[in-house]
Amino acid sequence: MTDDLTATLAPYGLRCEHHVAPLGIGTQAPLLSWRLRSTRRGDEPVSYRVVVTAASSGDETVWDSGEVADPAAVSVRGPELAPRTRYHWQVTVTSADELANSAGSWFETGHDDWTASWITHDPSDVDVVDAPDEGAVALPDHGLRPPVELRREFTVRTTPDNARLYITARGLYEAHLNGHRVGDHELAPGWTDYRDRVDYQTHDVTELLQPGDNLLEVTVADGWWSGYVGFDPRRSGAHYGTFPELIAELHFDGEIIGTDGTWQSRRATTRYADLLMGECHDLRREPEPWRPAVVTGDDHTRLTPAVAPPVRVTEELPAKSVAPGENGYIVDFGQNVAGRVRLTARGLHPGDRVVVRHGEALNIDGTLHTDNLRTAEATDILVAGAEATVTFEPRFTYHGFRYAEVTGLTELSENDITAVVLGSDTPPAGEFACDDPAIQRLHHNIQWGQRGNFVSVPTDCPQRDERLGWLADAQVFLPTACYNADVAAFFAGWLREVRGAQSPDGGFTNVAPKLAGVADEGAPGWADAGVLIPWHLYRTYGDEQVLTDNLDAMVRWVDFVHRHNPDLVWRHKVGPHFADWLALTPTPREVVATAYFARSAELTGRAAAVLGEENTHHLNLAAHIRKTFVETFTTERGRIAGDTQTGYLLALAFELLPDDLVPLAVDRLVELVTDAGPAVTTGFLGVSLIAPVLDQHGHPDLAHALLRRTEPPSWLYPLRHNATTIWERWDGYTEEAGFQVPAMNSFNHYALGSVGEWLYRGVAGLDQAPDSVGYRDLLIRPRLGRLGRASARYESVRGTTSSAWSRVDGVLRMDVSVPPGATATVHVPTADPGGVRERDLPVREAAGVRVVHVEPGTLVCRLTSGTFHFTAAAPPPQEKP
């Protein structure tokens, strides 16, 4: 943002379907959105105009919204458009003083008329890695086969102006055109339920084509389609398919080079490549002769343009240390990540085997801890050929690791090995900082847990034989995820899998994409994510389309539970029941289930109301469930069956209790938290609620006490053991017992990191009002605790919002930024509400500020848009209760 104080209202950050200048969108009427900024306090939009032009027609106007008087608007749905066409668009925003500014961008529509065929190498010609191995180098025997290479030579008559490659695979693909890699996507096309849909990508390859002879080469590997997936140790071909396949079309100058029987194929020299087991490069193997590819079908009905951002290399981390170990070298990258290793191996002789094993932790004797990987081998192998120095980097696998054990080399330095970090490329959205190093490290760990588990789908963990899209993990962490990154497109893509996996009678699955052999459907708090996630995305990003896309599925889910439980107490299981997973004090399952039943019914009714539907059935149903919950599980003293933290948290957060029982329930919750340490004893479902609920009901000091706790169970305890991500369990490792049961002990699991939302909302105070959508009405209400400073910045759909405060020598300084088109209610914590100043003026005289009322220790103001600087007498630090 410019520092020019005369700068006027202007749009920026243009998006199409939540992407910057996307290629190949498939939406009929795409969402065109923009953000607003201005250095003038009180600058507000009054109207906008969007014009869309077609590049193929000399920028002829194809749609003009006209001048639309809508001060709240930061997006519009565009017109229906032609396929395979680039469009330019411009938005002009006019302020109240009739000053107008414009910004422009472009997007391109996808492919809708496929003619290519699915092709592969002859499956009967593919050997497995346990075949007789020349050179007597033993390789793992897990039934995996080499990836497949496919190619097509063709001629280009003239230099093309506009060439596009539309491509996907059942499996994973990597394409090269004339020796140059196409795009930068990793693990493409990503994971979908291939029985319902296969995402394709669009690549601009104009610069890679050349007049004359050209060569398109594609390698396809098993991936999620036919490799090991989930915790079933059998070949996962039983889940989706048995052999990787490719479909692609290259369009240029009116010509189409599509996959068909004219393509050639062969087995790759790579011995195998598997997401869980790892990858093996055998440099002794000579390329095989090419042979005709096999056509396997021409079904195009499941091909869909990719919605979510691709997986990319998001960072590279050099080794922090390389130390001799019992079996070679132990490499520490200093950070638990999802990705792979790039290794320069020196001093090789033909047939030498270099093995890279991956792990999240070290055993007490300094060896690599791999027990918690279960059946995932997470091992990459290089078999040397004639070259003495080789750079080895797998392409079709990824691992969750901080440490690598490298064997088979006589020398290895820190400069020889790098961790290559992979993740869905969700743009950063938020920043949080404070003066407590431990809390700052916690925030760091939460962010890295998100990065390591947002890999095509929101997984539970990146290291062991699971890596599934568990719905509960995603729904409890979503509010934190939205602050950390722009996840609108990421979750829009994944919700297609959630909807697609729904059973015909309405049951949501517990994981998505759906996978055979995994507990199917109906777990309370898990399946309810099909309701909770669309609602939170709507509130965060303000796009009603997410409700339109999901409302029918939401209705079917609530009605499904209702049919099985007509007395409104969710007693009858409609699937497995995980309760409050990994809680230290278990909550009765019926309490958890009925609370979620009420919440899903309520949000389904509210979603219908947003979309203008007259049906009030689900709002009435929610009211009846709340009444039944109180009658069944609550005493007149406000005690809830089971008497657990999670029971009270669900009842309070979901507003299930009548007003007279709320104070009693809050008092009992406070007793339970205080008597435990104060400490958290919840599992996955309760943990995201505890700080916000305590804060909302007048106990932010207790929430801060939980945040500062360093003994288990706590968020800071893992830092004593050098954790760099969030653990699955509160006690994943303890001094007394060592590592927890390896069957369920991930050290990169984001669910318990859902407290990250309260760091933004509570500690820094950056929130939106309960009835606000898309951050139109901000709520700035910092909870200082014993901290000296904290700040948060968030790139909302309206523009940049921020809240920063510090207290030094008895003076509180508080800075707030409100984007144009938004307003804010600000709570200034102070020992002297009458002495608050904004810049150099008493607060009541400041432009854009209206004092609303005074609360004990707080001055409450309403702000227009702009940047504000408050000073006040600082309140005393809140002590630990």
Coordinates of C-alpha atoms in Angstrom, one line a residue, residues 100-357:
A100 CA -13.0 6.2 -9.7
N101 CA -10.0 3.8 -10.0
S102 CA -9.7 0.6 -12.0
A103 CA -7.6 -2.6 -12.0
G104 CA -7.5 -5.4 -14.5
S105 CA -6.6 -9.1 -14.8
W106 CA -7.4 -12.1 -17.0
F107 CA -8.5 -15.7 -16.8
E108 CA -8.9 -18.6 -19.2
T109 CA -11.7 -21.1 -19.5
G110 CA -11.2 -24.8 -19.7
H111 CA -11.7 -27.6 -22.1
D112 CA -15.1 -29.2 -22.6
D113 CA -14.8 -31.3 -25.8
W114 CA -12.3 -34.0 -25.3
T115 CA -11.4 -36.4 -28.2
A116 CA -8.3 -38.1 -26.7
S117 CA -8.2 -41.6 -25.3
W118 CA -6.8 -43.0 -22.1
I119 CA -3.5 -44.7 -22.8
T120 CA -0.9 -46.7 -20.9
H121 CA 1.9 -49.2 -21.4
D122 CA 0.8 -52.9 -21.8
P123 CA 0.2 -53.9 -18.2
S124 CA 1.3 -57.5 -18.9
D125 CA 4.8 -56.2 -19.9
V126 CA 5.5 -54.4 -16.6
D127 CA 7.8 -56.3 -14.3
V128 CA 7.8 -55.9 -10.5
V129 CA 10.8 -54.9 -8.5
D130 CA 11.3 -58.3 -6.9
A131 CA 12.2 -59.8 -10.3
P132 CA 15.7 -61.2 -10.6
D133 CA 18.0 -58.3 -10.1
E134 CA 21.3 -58.1 -12.0
G135 CA 24.2 -57.1 -9.8
A136 CA 22.6 -58.8 -6.7
V137 CA 21.4 -55.5 -5.3
A138 CA 18.5 -56.4 -3.0
L139 CA 15.5 -54.2 -3.3
P140 CA 12.3 -54.2 -1.2
D141 CA 9.6 -56.8 -2.1
H142 CA 6.3 -54.9 -2.0
G143 CA 4.9 -55.8 -5.4
L144 CA 5.4 -52.3 -7.0
R145 CA 6.1 -51.8 -10.6
P146 CA 8.0 -49.2 -12.6
P147 CA 6.3 -46.0 -13.7
V148 CA 5.4 -45.7 -17.4
E149 CA 6.9 -43.4 -20.0
L150 CA 4.7 -42.3 -22.9
R151 CA 5.6 -40.0 -25.8
R152 CA 4.5 -38.6 -29.1
E153 CA 6.6 -36.9 -31.8
F154 CA 4.9 -34.2 -34.0
T155 CA 5.6 -31.4 -36.3
V156 CA 4.9 -27.7 -35.9
R157 CA 4.7 -25.7 -39.1
T158 CA 5.1 -22.2 -37.7
T159 CA 5.8 -20.5 -34.4
P160 CA 2.5 -20.9 -32.5
D161 CA 0.8 -18.0 -30.8
N162 CA -1.3 -19.8 -28.3
A163 CA -0.6 -23.4 -27.3
R164 CA -2.3 -25.2 -24.4
L165 CA -1.7 -28.7 -22.9
Y166 CA -4.7 -30.2 -21.2
I167 CA -3.5 -33.2 -19.2
T168 CA -4.3 -35.5 -16.4
A169 CA -3.7 -39.1 -15.2
R170 CA -5.1 -41.9 -13.2
G171 CA -2.1 -41.8 -11.1
L172 CA 0.6 -39.1 -11.1
Y173 CA 2.1 -37.4 -14.2
E174 CA 5.1 -35.3 -15.1
A175 CA 5.3 -33.9 -18.6
H176 CA 8.2 -32.6 -20.7
L177 CA 8.0 -30.8 -24.0
N178 CA 11.2 -30.7 -26.1
G179 CA 13.2 -31.6 -23.0
H180 CA 11.7 -28.8 -20.8
R181 CA 9.4 -29.6 -17.9
V182 CA 5.8 -28.5 -18.4
G183 CA 4.6 -26.4 -15.4
D184 CA 5.7 -26.7 -11.8
H185 CA 2.9 -28.8 -10.4
E186 CA 3.9 -31.7 -8.1
L187 CA 2.0 -34.9 -7.5
A188 CA -0.3 -33.8 -10.3
P189 CA -3.2 -34.1 -10.8
G190 CA -3.8 -34.5 -7.1
W191 CA -6.1 -36.9 -5.3
T192 CA -9.7 -37.3 -6.2
D193 CA -12.1 -40.2 -6.0
Y194 CA -11.4 -41.3 -9.5
R195 CA -14.7 -43.2 -9.7
D196 CA -16.4 -39.8 -9.7
R197 CA -14.0 -37.3 -11.1
V198 CA -10.4 -36.9 -12.4
D199 CA -9.1 -33.3 -12.3
Y200 CA -7.2 -32.1 -15.3
Q201 CA -4.7 -29.2 -15.5
T202 CA -4.2 -26.6 -18.2
H203 CA -0.6 -25.5 -19.1
D204 CA 0.5 -22.7 -21.4
V205 CA 3.2 -24.3 -23.5
T206 CA 3.5 -21.7 -26.2
E207 CA 7.1 -20.9 -25.4
L208 CA 8.1 -24.6 -25.3
L209 CA 7.0 -25.4 -28.9
Q210 CA 9.3 -24.8 -31.8
P211 CA 8.9 -24.8 -35.6
G212 CA 9.8 -28.3 -37.0
D213 CA 10.1 -31.5 -35.0
N214 CA 8.7 -31.6 -31.4
L215 CA 8.5 -34.2 -28.7
L216 CA 6.0 -34.5 -25.9
E217 CA 7.0 -37.0 -23.1
V218 CA 5.0 -37.9 -20.0
T219 CA 5.9 -40.2 -17.1
V220 CA 3.0 -41.6 -15.1
A221 CA 3.3 -43.3 -11.7
D222 CA 0.9 -45.2 -9.4
G223 CA 0.1 -42.3 -6.9
W224 CA -3.2 -42.5 -5.1
W225 CA -4.7 -44.4 -8.1
S226 CA -2.9 -47.7 -7.9
G227 CA -0.2 -47.4 -5.2
Y228 CA -0.4 -47.9 -1.5
V229 CA -3.0 -45.6 0.1
G230 CA -4.3 -45.4 3.6
F231 CA -3.6 -47.9 6.4
D232 CA -4.5 -51.1 4.5
P233 CA -1.2 -52.9 3.9
R234 CA -2.5 -54.7 0.8
R235 CA -1.9 -53.3 -2.6
S236 CA -4.3 -50.4 -2.8
G237 CA -5.2 -51.2 -6.4
A238 CA -8.3 -52.6 -4.8
H239 CA -9.2 -49.1 -3.9
Y240 CA -9.3 -47.4 -7.4
G241 CA -7.3 -49.0 -10.2
T242 CA -4.4 -51.3 -11.0
F243 CA -2.2 -49.5 -13.4
P244 CA -1.5 -45.8 -14.1
E245 CA -3.1 -44.2 -17.3
L246 CA -2.7 -40.9 -19.1
I247 CA -5.0 -38.6 -21.1
A248 CA -3.8 -35.4 -22.7
E249 CA -4.5 -33.0 -25.5
L250 CA -2.1 -30.4 -26.9
H251 CA -3.9 -27.6 -28.8
F252 CA -2.0 -25.2 -31.1
D253 CA -2.9 -23.4 -34.4
G254 CA -6.1 -25.4 -34.8
E255 CA -4.3 -28.7 -34.4
I256 CA -4.8 -31.2 -31.6
I257 CA -2.2 -33.8 -30.5
G258 CA -4.2 -36.1 -28.3
T259 CA -3.3 -39.4 -26.6
D260 CA -4.2 -42.3 -28.7
G261 CA -2.8 -45.5 -30.2
T262 CA -0.1 -43.6 -32.2
W263 CA 1.7 -42.8 -28.9
Q264 CA 4.7 -44.9 -27.8
S265 CA 5.3 -46.4 -24.4
R266 CA 7.8 -48.2 -22.3
R267 CA 8.7 -49.0 -18.7
A268 CA 10.7 -46.3 -17.0
T269 CA 14.2 -47.0 -15.6
T270 CA 12.9 -46.0 -12.2
R271 CA 12.2 -49.3 -10.5
Y272 CA 9.1 -48.1 -8.6
A273 CA 7.6 -44.9 -7.2
D274 CA 5.1 -45.0 -4.4
L275 CA 3.6 -42.3 -2.1
L276 CA 4.0 -44.4 1.0
M277 CA 6.8 -46.8 0.2
G278 CA 9.2 -44.4 -1.6
E279 CA 11.0 -44.3 -4.8
C280 CA 13.9 -46.3 -6.3
H281 CA 16.2 -45.1 -9.1
D282 CA 18.4 -47.8 -10.6
L283 CA 20.9 -46.1 -12.8
R284 CA 22.2 -49.4 -14.2
R285 CA 19.0 -50.0 -16.1
E286 CA 19.1 -49.1 -19.8
P287 CA 16.0 -47.6 -21.4
E288 CA 13.8 -50.1 -23.1
P289 CA 12.8 -49.9 -26.7
W290 CA 9.6 -48.0 -27.4
R291 CA 6.4 -49.9 -28.3
P292 CA 2.9 -48.8 -29.2
A293 CA 0.8 -47.5 -26.3
V294 CA -2.3 -49.4 -25.2
V295 CA -5.6 -47.5 -25.4
T296 CA -7.7 -48.3 -22.4
G297 CA -10.9 -46.3 -23.1
D298 CA -12.3 -42.9 -24.1
D299 CA -14.5 -42.0 -21.1
H300 CA -14.4 -38.2 -20.7
T301 CA -17.4 -37.8 -18.4
R302 CA -15.3 -37.8 -15.2
L303 CA -12.8 -35.2 -16.5
T304 CA -13.2 -31.9 -14.5
P305 CA -11.1 -28.8 -14.4
A306 CA -9.0 -28.5 -11.3
V307 CA -10.5 -26.3 -8.6
A308 CA -8.0 -26.4 -5.8
P309 CA -4.5 -24.9 -6.1
P310 CA -1.8 -27.4 -7.2
V311 CA 0.8 -28.9 -5.0
R312 CA 4.1 -27.2 -5.6
V313 CA 7.6 -26.9 -4.1
T314 CA 6.9 -24.2 -1.5
E315 CA 10.4 -24.0 0.1
E316 CA 13.8 -25.7 0.2
L317 CA 15.5 -26.2 3.6
P318 CA 19.3 -26.9 3.8
A319 CA 20.5 -29.4 6.3
K320 CA 21.1 -28.0 9.8
S321 CA 23.5 -30.8 10.6
V322 CA 24.9 -34.0 9.3
A323 CA 26.3 -36.4 11.8
P324 CA 27.7 -40.0 11.6
G325 CA 25.2 -42.5 12.8
E326 CA 25.0 -46.2 13.6
N327 CA 24.1 -47.0 10.0
G328 CA 25.5 -44.1 8.0
Y329 CA 24.6 -40.4 8.5
I330 CA 21.8 -38.7 10.4
V331 CA 20.6 -35.5 8.8
D332 CA 18.6 -32.9 10.7
F333 CA 16.7 -30.3 8.7
G334 CA 15.5 -28.5 11.8
Q335 CA 11.9 -28.6 10.7
N336 CA 9.2 -31.4 10.4
V337 CA 8.0 -31.1 6.8
A338 CA 6.1 -32.9 4.0
G339 CA 8.2 -33.4 1.0
R340 CA 11.3 -35.2 -0.3
V341 CA 15.1 -35.0 -0.2
R342 CA 17.5 -33.9 -2.9
L343 CA 20.8 -35.6 -2.5
T344 CA 24.1 -35.2 -4.2
A345 CA 25.9 -38.6 -3.9
R346 CA 29.6 -38.6 -4.5
G347 CA 32.2 -41.4 -4.8
L348 CA 29.8 -43.9 -6.2
H349 CA 30.7 -47.2 -7.9
P350 CA 28.4 -49.2 -10.2
G351 CA 25.9 -51.1 -8.1
D352 CA 26.4 -49.1 -4.9
R353 CA 23.1 -48.7 -3.1
V354 CA 22.4 -45.4 -1.3
V355 CA 19.3 -45.5 1.0
V356 CA 17.5 -42.5 2.4
R357 CA 15.1 -43.3 5.2

